[in-house]
Backbone as a printed PyTorch tensor [residue, N CA C, xyz], in Angstrom:
tensor([[[ 77.2190, 317.5960,  -3.7220],
         [ 78.5450, 317.9640,  -4.2610],
         [ 79.2330, 318.8730,  -3.2400]],

        [[ 80.5660, 318.6660,  -3.0650],
         [ 81.2790, 319.3290,  -2.1180],
         [ 81.5400, 320.7810,  -2.5480]],

        [[ 81.3100, 321.7030,  -1.5880],
         [ 81.4910, 323.1150,  -1.9020],
         [ 82.9450, 323.3140,  -1.8290]],

        [[ 83.4380, 324.0450,  -2.9320],
         [ 84.8790, 324.4140,  -2.9440],
         [ 85.0410, 325.6430,  -2.1540]],

        [[ 85.9600, 325.6370,  -1.1830],
         [ 86.2040, 326.9110,  -0.4080],
         [ 87.7710, 327.0790,  -0.4920]],

        [[ 88.1920, 328.3020,  -0.0920],
         [ 89.6220, 328.6510,  -0.0820],
         [ 90.3880, 327.6690,   0.7940]],

        [[ 89.8280, 327.1130,   1.9190],
         [ 90.4790, 326.2260,   2.7900],
         [ 90.3460, 324.8890,   2.4990]],

        [[ 89.7530, 324.4400,   1.3370],
         [ 89.5490, 322.9750,   0.9930],
         [ 90.9270, 322.3480,   0.5410]],

        [[ 91.0540, 321.0850,   1.0580],
         [ 92.3860, 320.3680,   0.7280],
         [ 92.3550, 320.2500,  -0.8430]],

        [[ 93.5510, 320.0840,  -1.3930],
         [ 93.6420, 319.9740,  -2.8180],
         [ 93.2410, 318.5740,  -3.2560]],

        [[ 92.6210, 318.3700,  -4.4400],
         [ 92.1140, 317.0530,  -4.9080],
         [ 93.4090, 316.2910,  -5.3190]],

        [[ 93.4390, 315.0920,  -4.7210],
         [ 94.6330, 314.1960,  -5.1220],
         [ 94.7200, 313.7150,  -6.5860]],

        [[ 93.5990, 313.5850,  -7.2470],
         [ 93.5400, 313.0500,  -8.6210],
         [ 93.7660, 314.1970,  -9.6310]],

        [[ 94.6130, 313.9230, -10.6840],
         [ 94.9010, 314.7970, -11.6390],
         [ 95.5350, 316.0800, -11.0940]],

        [[ 96.1730, 315.8640, -10.0760],
         [ 97.0300, 317.0230,  -9.4150],
         [ 98.4760, 317.0010,  -9.8720]],

        [[ 99.1860, 318.0430,  -9.5870],
         [100.6120, 318.0580, -10.0080],
         [101.4430, 316.9980,  -9.3050]],

        [[101.0020, 316.6500,  -8.0710],
         [101.7390, 315.5810,  -7.4050],
         [101.4930, 314.1850,  -8.0430]],

        [[100.2310, 313.7990,  -8.3630],
         [ 99.9430, 312.5450,  -9.0500],
         [100.5650, 312.4940, -10.3120]],

        [[100.4970, 313.5360, -11.1080],
         [101.0880, 313.5210, -12.4760],
         [102.5810, 313.5390, -12.4350]],

        [[103.1020, 314.2170, -11.3630],
         [104.6400, 314.2920, -11.2560],
         [105.0920, 312.9600, -10.9570]],

        [[104.5110, 312.2480, -10.0290],
         [104.9130, 310.8820,  -9.7840],
         [104.8040, 309.9990, -10.9940]],

        [[103.8500, 310.0810, -11.6870],
         [103.6010, 309.2570, -12.9880],
         [104.8060, 309.6200, -13.9010]],

        [[105.1020, 310.9700, -14.0530],
         [106.2130, 311.4280, -14.9460],
         [107.5810, 310.8360, -14.4650]],

        [[107.6940, 310.8980, -13.1000],
         [108.9110, 310.3060, -12.4870],
         [109.1190, 308.8590, -12.7610]],

        [[107.9900, 308.1150, -12.6730],
         [108.0800, 306.6690, -12.9360],
         [108.4430, 306.3800, -14.3650]],

        [[107.8700, 307.1980, -15.3160],
         [108.2250, 307.0950, -16.7310],
         [109.7610, 307.4750, -16.9310]],

        [[110.1490, 308.6460, -16.4340],
         [111.5380, 308.9860, -16.5440],
         [112.5190, 307.9430, -16.0150]],

        [[112.2230, 307.4190, -14.8550],
         [113.0680, 306.3610, -14.2660],
         [113.1510, 305.1710, -15.2060]],

        [[111.9770, 304.7720, -15.7290],
         [111.9590, 303.5380, -16.6960],
         [112.7430, 303.8580, -17.9700]],

        [[112.8030, 305.1790, -18.4110],
         [113.6450, 305.5260, -19.6450],
         [115.0060, 305.8410, -19.2860]],

        [[115.4690, 305.8970, -18.0510],
         [116.7610, 306.2880, -17.6420],
         [117.7830, 305.4160, -18.4080]],

        [[118.8130, 305.9280, -19.0730],
         [119.4180, 307.2740, -19.0180],
         [118.8350, 308.1670, -20.0510]],

        [[117.8240, 307.6060, -20.8650],
         [117.3020, 308.5250, -21.9820],
         [116.4830, 309.6590, -21.3200]],

        [[116.7370, 310.8270, -21.8940],
         [115.9190, 311.9830, -21.5170],
         [114.7450, 312.0830, -22.3860]],

        [[113.6260, 312.7680, -21.8680],
         [112.4210, 312.9970, -22.6200],
         [112.1000, 314.4480, -22.5910]],

        [[111.5610, 315.0080, -23.6270],
         [111.0430, 316.2360, -23.6200],
         [109.5890, 316.3940, -23.2660]],

        [[109.0460, 317.5520, -23.1970],
         [107.6470, 317.7530, -22.6910],
         [106.5790, 316.9580, -23.6080]],

        [[106.8240, 317.0810, -24.8970],
         [105.8670, 316.4360, -25.7530],
         [105.9240, 314.8910, -25.5300]],

        [[107.0790, 314.3970, -25.5230],
         [107.2460, 312.9580, -25.2800],
         [106.6360, 312.4770, -23.9950]],

        [[106.8260, 313.3240, -22.9490],
         [106.2870, 312.9340, -21.6880],
         [104.7880, 313.0270, -21.7530]],

        [[104.2200, 314.0280, -22.5290],
         [102.7630, 314.0850, -22.5840],
         [102.2490, 312.7970, -23.2110]],

        [[102.9000, 312.2690, -24.3390],
         [102.5440, 310.9870, -24.9600],
         [102.7150, 309.9090, -24.0490]],

        [[103.8140, 309.8320, -23.3210],
         [104.0200, 308.7170, -22.3900],
         [103.1640, 308.6880, -21.1700]],

        [[102.7980, 309.8300, -20.7730],
         [101.7790, 310.0340, -19.5610],
         [100.4400, 309.3890, -20.0060]],

        [[100.0940, 309.5920, -21.2690],
         [ 98.9000, 309.0410, -21.7400],
         [ 99.0660, 307.5000, -21.9500]],

        [[100.1200, 307.1380, -22.6060],
         [100.2560, 305.6970, -22.9370],
         [100.4540, 304.7830, -21.6710]],

        [[101.1220, 305.3450, -20.6910],
         [101.3800, 304.4550, -19.4690],
         [100.1240, 304.1120, -18.8010]],

        [[ 99.0720, 304.8540, -18.9790],
         [ 97.7660, 304.4190, -18.3270],
         [ 96.8330, 303.9370, -19.3640]],

        [[ 97.0290, 304.1630, -20.5820],
         [ 96.2670, 303.6590, -21.6660],
         [ 97.0440, 302.7720, -22.6210]],

        [[ 97.7050, 301.8680, -22.1110],
         [ 98.4810, 300.9190, -22.9380],
         [ 97.7050, 300.1160, -23.9040]],

        [[ 96.4110, 299.9300, -23.6010],
         [ 95.5390, 299.2720, -24.6020],
         [ 95.3950, 300.1090, -25.9150]],

        [[ 95.7240, 301.2620, -25.9060],
         [ 95.6680, 301.9520, -27.1100],
         [ 96.8520, 301.5720, -28.2060]],

        [[ 97.7390, 300.8220, -27.7790],
         [ 98.8820, 300.3470, -28.6070],
         [ 98.4770, 298.9820, -29.0560]],

        [[ 98.6770, 298.6010, -30.2850],
         [ 98.3760, 297.2320, -30.8290],
         [ 99.5200, 296.3840, -30.5940]],

        [[ 99.2510, 295.0530, -30.3540],
         [100.2820, 294.1200, -30.1200],
         [ 99.8310, 292.9400, -29.2770]],

        [[100.5560, 291.8000, -29.2970],
         [100.1950, 290.6480, -28.5490],
         [100.6330, 290.8560, -27.0720]],

        [[101.7700, 291.4920, -26.8210],
         [102.2790, 291.5130, -25.4970],
         [101.9390, 292.8080, -24.7310]],

        [[100.8730, 293.5480, -25.2070],
         [100.5560, 294.8130, -24.5670],
         [ 99.7540, 294.5740, -23.3480]],

        [[100.2710, 295.1370, -22.2240],
         [ 99.4490, 295.0370, -20.9660],
         [ 98.1590, 295.8060, -21.0280]],

        [[ 97.2020, 295.3590, -20.2660],
         [ 95.9350, 296.0660, -20.2630],
         [ 96.0540, 297.5300, -19.6900]],

        [[ 95.1350, 298.3750, -19.9750],
         [ 95.1120, 299.7510, -19.5930],
         [ 94.9170, 299.8640, -18.1020]],

        [[ 95.5920, 300.7670, -17.4310],
         [ 95.3010, 300.9790, -15.9710],
         [ 94.1110, 301.7670, -15.7590]],

        [[ 93.8080, 302.7080, -16.6970],
         [ 92.6370, 303.5740, -16.5540],
         [ 91.6300, 303.1350, -17.5220]],

        [[ 90.3580, 303.4770, -17.1820],
         [ 89.2170, 302.9390, -18.1610],
         [ 89.4540, 303.5920, -19.6050]],

        [[ 89.0050, 302.8110, -20.5390],
         [ 89.0210, 303.2570, -21.9230],
         [ 87.7620, 304.1120, -22.3230]],

        [[ 87.8460, 305.3540, -21.7040],
         [ 86.7050, 306.1730, -21.9190],
         [ 86.7070, 306.8230, -23.3440]],

        [[ 85.5610, 307.0510, -23.8620],
         [ 85.4720, 307.6460, -25.2780],
         [ 86.2130, 309.0880, -25.1660]],

        [[ 86.8970, 309.4560, -26.1830],
         [ 87.4960, 310.7860, -26.3590],
         [ 88.6260, 310.9730, -25.3880]],

        [[ 89.1540, 309.9500, -24.8500],
         [ 90.2810, 309.9530, -23.9010],
         [ 91.4190, 310.6670, -24.5340]],

        [[ 91.7180, 310.5360, -25.8410],
         [ 92.8000, 311.2640, -26.4120],
         [ 92.7170, 312.7810, -26.1900]],

        [[ 91.5160, 313.2550, -26.0080],
         [ 91.4070, 314.7510, -25.8560],
         [ 91.9670, 315.1320, -24.6340]],

        [[ 92.2180, 314.2240, -23.5880],
         [ 92.9300, 314.5290, -22.3110],
         [ 94.2810, 315.2490, -22.6420]],

        [[ 94.8930, 314.8860, -23.7350],
         [ 96.2250, 315.5370, -24.0120],
         [ 96.2400, 316.9370, -24.1700]],

        [[ 95.0840, 317.5270, -24.4830],
         [ 94.9950, 319.0210, -24.6450],
         [ 95.1540, 319.6830, -23.2820]],

        [[ 94.6540, 319.0720, -22.1920],
         [ 94.8010, 319.6900, -20.8320],
         [ 95.9210, 319.0780, -20.0690]],

        [[ 96.4680, 317.9320, -20.5920],
         [ 97.5250, 317.2730, -19.7880],
         [ 98.8730, 317.9480, -19.8980]],

        [[ 99.1940, 318.5390, -21.0620],
         [100.5210, 319.1250, -21.2430],
         [100.7970, 320.1540, -20.1590]],

        [[ 99.9040, 321.0730, -19.8860],
         [100.1590, 322.0650, -18.8570],
         [100.3650, 321.4210, -17.5250]],

        [[ 99.4850, 320.4150, -17.1850],
         [ 99.6220, 319.7310, -15.9720],
         [100.9030, 318.9570, -15.8660]],

        [[101.4860, 318.3630, -16.9470],
         [102.6900, 317.6950, -16.8850],
         [103.7990, 318.7380, -16.7200]],

        [[103.6930, 319.8930, -17.3050],
         [104.7540, 320.8750, -17.1360],
         [104.7950, 321.3210, -15.6900]],

        [[103.6890, 321.5770, -15.0930],
         [103.5550, 321.9790, -13.7140],
         [104.1160, 320.8430, -12.8160]],

        [[103.7890, 319.6270, -13.1170],
         [104.2580, 318.4830, -12.2860],
         [105.8500, 318.3760, -12.3940]],

        [[106.3430, 318.5330, -13.5700],
         [107.8110, 318.4090, -13.6410],
         [108.4490, 319.4980, -12.7670]],

        [[107.7760, 320.6770, -12.8180],
         [108.5050, 321.7930, -11.9650],
         [108.4930, 321.4320, -10.4750]],

        [[107.3470, 320.7480, -10.0740],
         [107.2730, 320.2520,  -8.7060],
         [108.2360, 319.1490,  -8.4660]],

        [[108.4270, 318.2410,  -9.3100],
         [109.5230, 317.1630,  -9.1200],
         [110.9020, 317.7840,  -9.1210]],

        [[111.0860, 318.8030,  -9.9010],
         [112.4160, 319.4650,  -9.9750],
         [112.7010, 320.1390,  -8.6650]],

        [[111.5990, 320.7380,  -8.0360],
         [111.8570, 321.4380,  -6.8060],
         [112.1980, 320.5230,  -5.5500]],

        [[111.7660, 319.2470,  -5.7680],
         [112.1370, 318.2840,  -4.6850],
         [113.1690, 317.3640,  -5.0890]],

        [[114.0060, 317.8450,  -6.1270],
         [115.1950, 317.1740,  -6.5780],
         [114.9550, 315.8300,  -7.0620]],

        [[113.9250, 315.4480,  -7.6430],
         [113.6600, 314.1060,  -8.1880],
         [113.7760, 314.0290,  -9.7340]],

        [[113.6810, 315.2120, -10.3190],
         [113.7770, 315.3990, -11.7930],
         [114.9580, 316.3510, -12.0890]],

        [[115.7180, 316.0420, -13.0200],
         [116.8220, 317.0050, -13.4930],
         [116.2920, 317.6630, -14.8380]],

        [[116.5760, 318.8420, -15.0460],
         [116.2490, 319.5250, -16.2390],
         [117.5220, 319.6590, -17.0710]],

        [[117.5110, 319.2940, -18.3400],
         [118.7210, 319.2750, -19.2100],
         [118.4460, 320.2880, -20.3650]],

        [[119.2710, 321.2740, -20.4280],
         [119.2080, 322.2550, -21.5680],
         [120.2340, 321.8840, -22.5980]],

        [[119.7170, 321.0970, -23.6170],
         [120.6750, 320.6120, -24.6620],
         [120.5790, 321.2990, -25.9830]],

        [[121.2390, 320.6590, -26.9030],
         [121.0940, 321.1620, -28.3260],
         [119.7350, 321.0700, -28.9230]],

        [[118.9540, 320.0330, -28.4490],
         [117.6680, 319.8280, -28.9670],
         [116.5780, 320.5200, -28.1040]],

        [[117.0180, 321.3500, -27.2350],
         [115.9770, 322.0070, -26.3190],
         [116.0290, 321.5240, -24.9440]],

        [[114.9550, 321.7090, -24.1840],
         [114.9590, 321.2690, -22.8030],
         [114.3040, 319.9070, -22.7390]],

        [[114.9100, 319.1120, -21.9850],
         [114.4400, 317.6960, -21.6350],
         [114.6720, 317.4360, -20.2280]],

        [[114.0670, 316.2180, -19.8630],
         [114.0630, 315.8320, -18.4700],
         [114.5340, 314.4940, -18.2010]],

        [[115.1030, 314.2860, -17.0080],
         [115.5810, 312.9650, -16.6700],
         [115.2620, 312.7070, -15.1950]],

        [[115.2140, 311.5240, -14.8150],
         [115.1370, 311.1840, -13.3740],
         [116.3550, 311.5070, -12.6270]],

        [[116.3500, 312.1250, -11.5320],
         [117.5980, 312.3950, -10.7210],
         [118.0860, 311.2430, -10.0620]],

        [[119.2830, 311.3500,  -9.5290],
         [119.9220, 310.1310,  -8.7950],
         [119.1620, 309.7800,  -7.5810]],

        [[118.3800, 310.6700,  -7.0710],
         [117.4470, 310.4030,  -5.9210],
         [116.1890, 309.6520,  -6.2940]],

        [[115.8490, 309.5940,  -7.5510],
         [114.5720, 309.0620,  -7.9400],
         [114.4360, 307.6100,  -7.6060]],

        [[115.4050, 306.7500,  -7.9560],
         [115.2380, 305.3460,  -7.6600],
         [114.8760, 305.0330,  -6.2180]],

        [[115.5780, 305.6220,  -5.2670],
         [115.3250, 305.3050,  -3.8810],
         [113.9560, 305.8080,  -3.5270]],

        [[113.5260, 306.9750,  -3.9680],
         [112.0760, 307.4830,  -3.6980],
         [111.0720, 306.5540,  -4.3040]],

        [[111.2980, 306.1680,  -5.5440],
         [110.2590, 305.2910,  -6.1540],
         [110.2260, 303.8740,  -5.5210]],

        [[111.3650, 303.3390,  -5.0150],
         [111.3230, 302.1690,  -4.2630],
         [110.4400, 302.0140,  -3.1390]],

        [[110.0620, 303.1620,  -2.5260],
         [109.2940, 303.3550,  -1.3860],
         [107.7920, 303.2310,  -1.7370]],

        [[107.4320, 303.4110,  -2.9870],
         [106.0410, 303.3990,  -3.4480],
         [105.6200, 301.9880,  -3.8640]],

        [[104.7670, 301.3520,  -3.0060],
         [104.5540, 299.9490,  -3.1800],
         [102.9330, 299.7100,  -3.1760]],

        [[102.2650, 300.7150,  -3.3760],
         [100.7540, 300.4870,  -3.5430],
         [100.4550, 299.6880,  -4.7910]],

        [[ 99.4730, 298.9080,  -4.8780],
         [ 99.1630, 298.1430,  -6.0370],
         [ 99.1420, 298.9650,  -7.4040]],

        [[ 98.5000, 300.0620,  -7.3730],
         [ 98.4150, 300.9500,  -8.4240],
         [ 99.8540, 301.3610,  -8.9710]],

        [[100.7090, 301.7660,  -8.0930],
         [102.0170, 302.1500,  -8.4930],
         [102.8730, 300.9970,  -8.9200]],

        [[102.6950, 299.8330,  -8.3510],
         [103.5290, 298.6470,  -8.8630],
         [102.9910, 298.4230, -10.2820]],

        [[101.7370, 298.4860, -10.5960],
         [101.3650, 298.2550, -12.0030],
         [101.7370, 299.4270, -12.8610]],

        [[101.8090, 300.5870, -12.3760],
         [102.2930, 301.8430, -13.1430],
         [103.8140, 301.6090, -13.4890]],

        [[104.5160, 301.0570, -12.4900],
         [105.9040, 300.8500, -12.8200],
         [106.1060, 299.7980, -13.8690]],

        [[105.2760, 298.7650, -13.9330],
         [105.4510, 297.6460, -14.9210],
         [105.1410, 298.1390, -16.2710]],

        [[104.0780, 298.9710, -16.3240],
         [103.6970, 299.4740, -17.6740],
         [104.7510, 300.5660, -18.1360]],

        [[105.3480, 301.2890, -17.2240],
         [106.3480, 302.2350, -17.5710],
         [107.5930, 301.5620, -18.1160]],

        [[107.8650, 300.4190, -17.4650],
         [109.0220, 299.6300, -17.9790],
         [108.7660, 299.0610, -19.3880]],

        [[107.5350, 298.5640, -19.5720],
         [107.1600, 298.0920, -20.8970],
         [107.2510, 299.1260, -21.9190]],

        [[106.6510, 300.4130, -21.5350],
         [106.7900, 301.4870, -22.5610],
         [108.1140, 301.7630, -22.9200]],

        [[108.9540, 301.9190, -21.8550],
         [110.3640, 302.1850, -22.0780],
         [111.1040, 301.1560, -23.0230]],

        [[110.7530, 299.8900, -22.7360],
         [111.4160, 298.8240, -23.6540],
         [110.9550, 298.9360, -25.0100]],

        [[109.6480, 299.5410, -25.2030],
         [109.1800, 299.5390, -26.5980],
         [109.6510, 300.8800, -27.2410]],

        [[109.9230, 301.9550, -26.4990],
         [110.0670, 303.2750, -27.1450],
         [111.4740, 303.8670, -26.8490]],

        [[112.1870, 303.5310, -25.8880],
         [113.4330, 304.2830, -25.4120],
         [114.4810, 304.1930, -26.5190]],

        [[114.6220, 303.1910, -27.3880],
         [115.6600, 303.2330, -28.3730],
         [115.2390, 304.0020, -29.6300]],

        [[113.9380, 304.4350, -29.7680],
         [113.5420, 305.0870, -30.8600],
         [113.7640, 306.6010, -30.8220]],

        [[113.9130, 307.2630, -31.8890],
         [114.1840, 308.7230, -31.9040],
         [112.8180, 309.4190, -31.7280]],

        [[112.7980, 310.6980, -31.3910],
         [111.4860, 311.3250, -31.1710],
         [110.7480, 311.3790, -32.4900]],

        [[111.3430, 311.4230, -33.5580],
         [110.7180, 311.3700, -34.8780],
         [110.0810, 310.0480, -35.1610]],

        [[110.6520, 308.9150, -34.6690],
         [110.1480, 307.6310, -34.8850],
         [108.9760, 307.4010, -33.9510]],

        [[109.0230, 307.9450, -32.7070],
         [108.0360, 307.9340, -31.8120],
         [106.7690, 308.5900, -32.2980]],

        [[107.0370, 309.9400, -32.8000],
         [105.9430, 310.6380, -33.3700],
         [105.2590, 309.8360, -34.5330]],

        [[106.0890, 309.3000, -35.3950],
         [105.5610, 308.4610, -36.5160],
         [104.6620, 307.3350, -36.0220]],

        [[105.1310, 306.6790, -34.9340],
         [104.4210, 305.5310, -34.4470],
         [103.0840, 306.0410, -33.9190]],

        [[103.2150, 307.0740, -33.0640],
         [101.9610, 307.6720, -32.4810],
         [100.9240, 308.0820, -33.5040]],

        [[101.5190, 308.8300, -34.5310],
         [100.6460, 309.2550, -35.7340],
         [ 99.9140, 307.9390, -36.3880]],

        [[100.7980, 306.9640, -36.5210],
         [100.2330, 305.7150, -37.1640],
         [ 99.1960, 304.9940, -36.3130]],

        [[ 99.5420, 304.7740, -35.0310],
         [ 98.6190, 304.1210, -34.1460],
         [ 97.4310, 304.8370, -33.7600]],

        [[ 97.6720, 306.2080, -33.4130],
         [ 96.5830, 307.0180, -32.8440],
         [ 96.9160, 308.4200, -33.5250]],

        [[ 96.6530, 308.5510, -34.8000],
         [ 96.9070, 309.6940, -35.4770],
         [ 96.3020, 311.0010, -34.9930]],

        [[ 95.1410, 310.8720, -34.3480],
         [ 94.4290, 311.9690, -33.9030],
         [ 95.0980, 312.7680, -32.8370]],

        [[ 96.1410, 312.1480, -32.1610],
         [ 96.8130, 312.7920, -31.1070],
         [ 97.5210, 314.0540, -31.5830]],

        [[ 98.3520, 313.9660, -32.6080],
         [ 99.0700, 315.0760, -33.1050],
         [ 98.1110, 316.1830, -33.5470]],

        [[ 97.0510, 315.7690, -34.1040],
         [ 96.1060, 316.8970, -34.6060],
         [ 95.4820, 317.5860, -33.2740]],

        [[ 95.2870, 316.7530, -32.3400],
         [ 94.6660, 317.3180, -31.0950],
         [ 95.5300, 318.3580, -30.2940]],

        [[ 96.9530, 318.2960, -30.6220],
         [ 97.8160, 319.2110, -29.9700],
         [ 97.6820, 320.5610, -30.6990]],

        [[ 97.0700, 320.5490, -31.8880],
         [ 97.0640, 321.9100, -32.5790],
         [ 95.9070, 322.7360, -32.1170]],

        [[ 96.1200, 323.8620, -31.7300],
         [ 95.1610, 324.7900, -31.2470],
         [ 94.8110, 325.7370, -32.4990]],

        [[ 93.5110, 325.7020, -32.9180],
         [ 93.1890, 326.5240, -34.0790],
         [ 93.3580, 327.9610, -33.7580]],

        [[ 93.8600, 328.6910, -34.7160],
         [ 93.9990, 330.0690, -34.6690],
         [ 92.7530, 330.7560, -35.0660]],

        [[ 92.2330, 331.6200, -34.2160],
         [ 90.9540, 332.3460, -34.5540],
         [ 91.2140, 333.8190, -34.8240]],

        [[ 90.5720, 334.4180, -35.7710],
         [ 90.7660, 335.7250, -36.1020],
         [ 90.0930, 336.7190, -35.0270]],

        [[ 90.7580, 337.7500, -34.5440],
         [ 90.1020, 338.6320, -33.6070],
         [ 89.4350, 339.8090, -34.3370]],

        [[ 89.4180, 339.7690, -35.6790],
         [ 88.8120, 341.0060, -36.3810],
         [ 87.2700, 340.6980, -36.6490]]])
């Protein structure tokens, strides 16, 4: 096992960069619809675990169907938040402060940046993001939440952090 030192290069997987690019791909697919942090957390999971959605036209999952993968959502939300800040700093994501709260959209520079990403994984990610957007973009947040609750009801429950008494 590699020893972690202060000078070690950052790990490329599950990093803010990887998650930010995935969020950007999703936001570009949903354009012009904006997504809030909760929706992006759901879509970040769904875009790589499309097999969790029932249907005949569902593309296969990009990532392995590991047991308890829905628990990833507990740790993904903070990572997605950090990744969106990174994408905002490089002008690829716009933050919108609207009546319904803060939401995010792909910036006008996003399409040209994403067009440069041609690795097989990224191409498949874009296809799945487009499929997710076609299926969910016209739905309201409440409708998406209902669908997520119906298909994978445990997700909403897993976002709840139990309160513990300090006494």
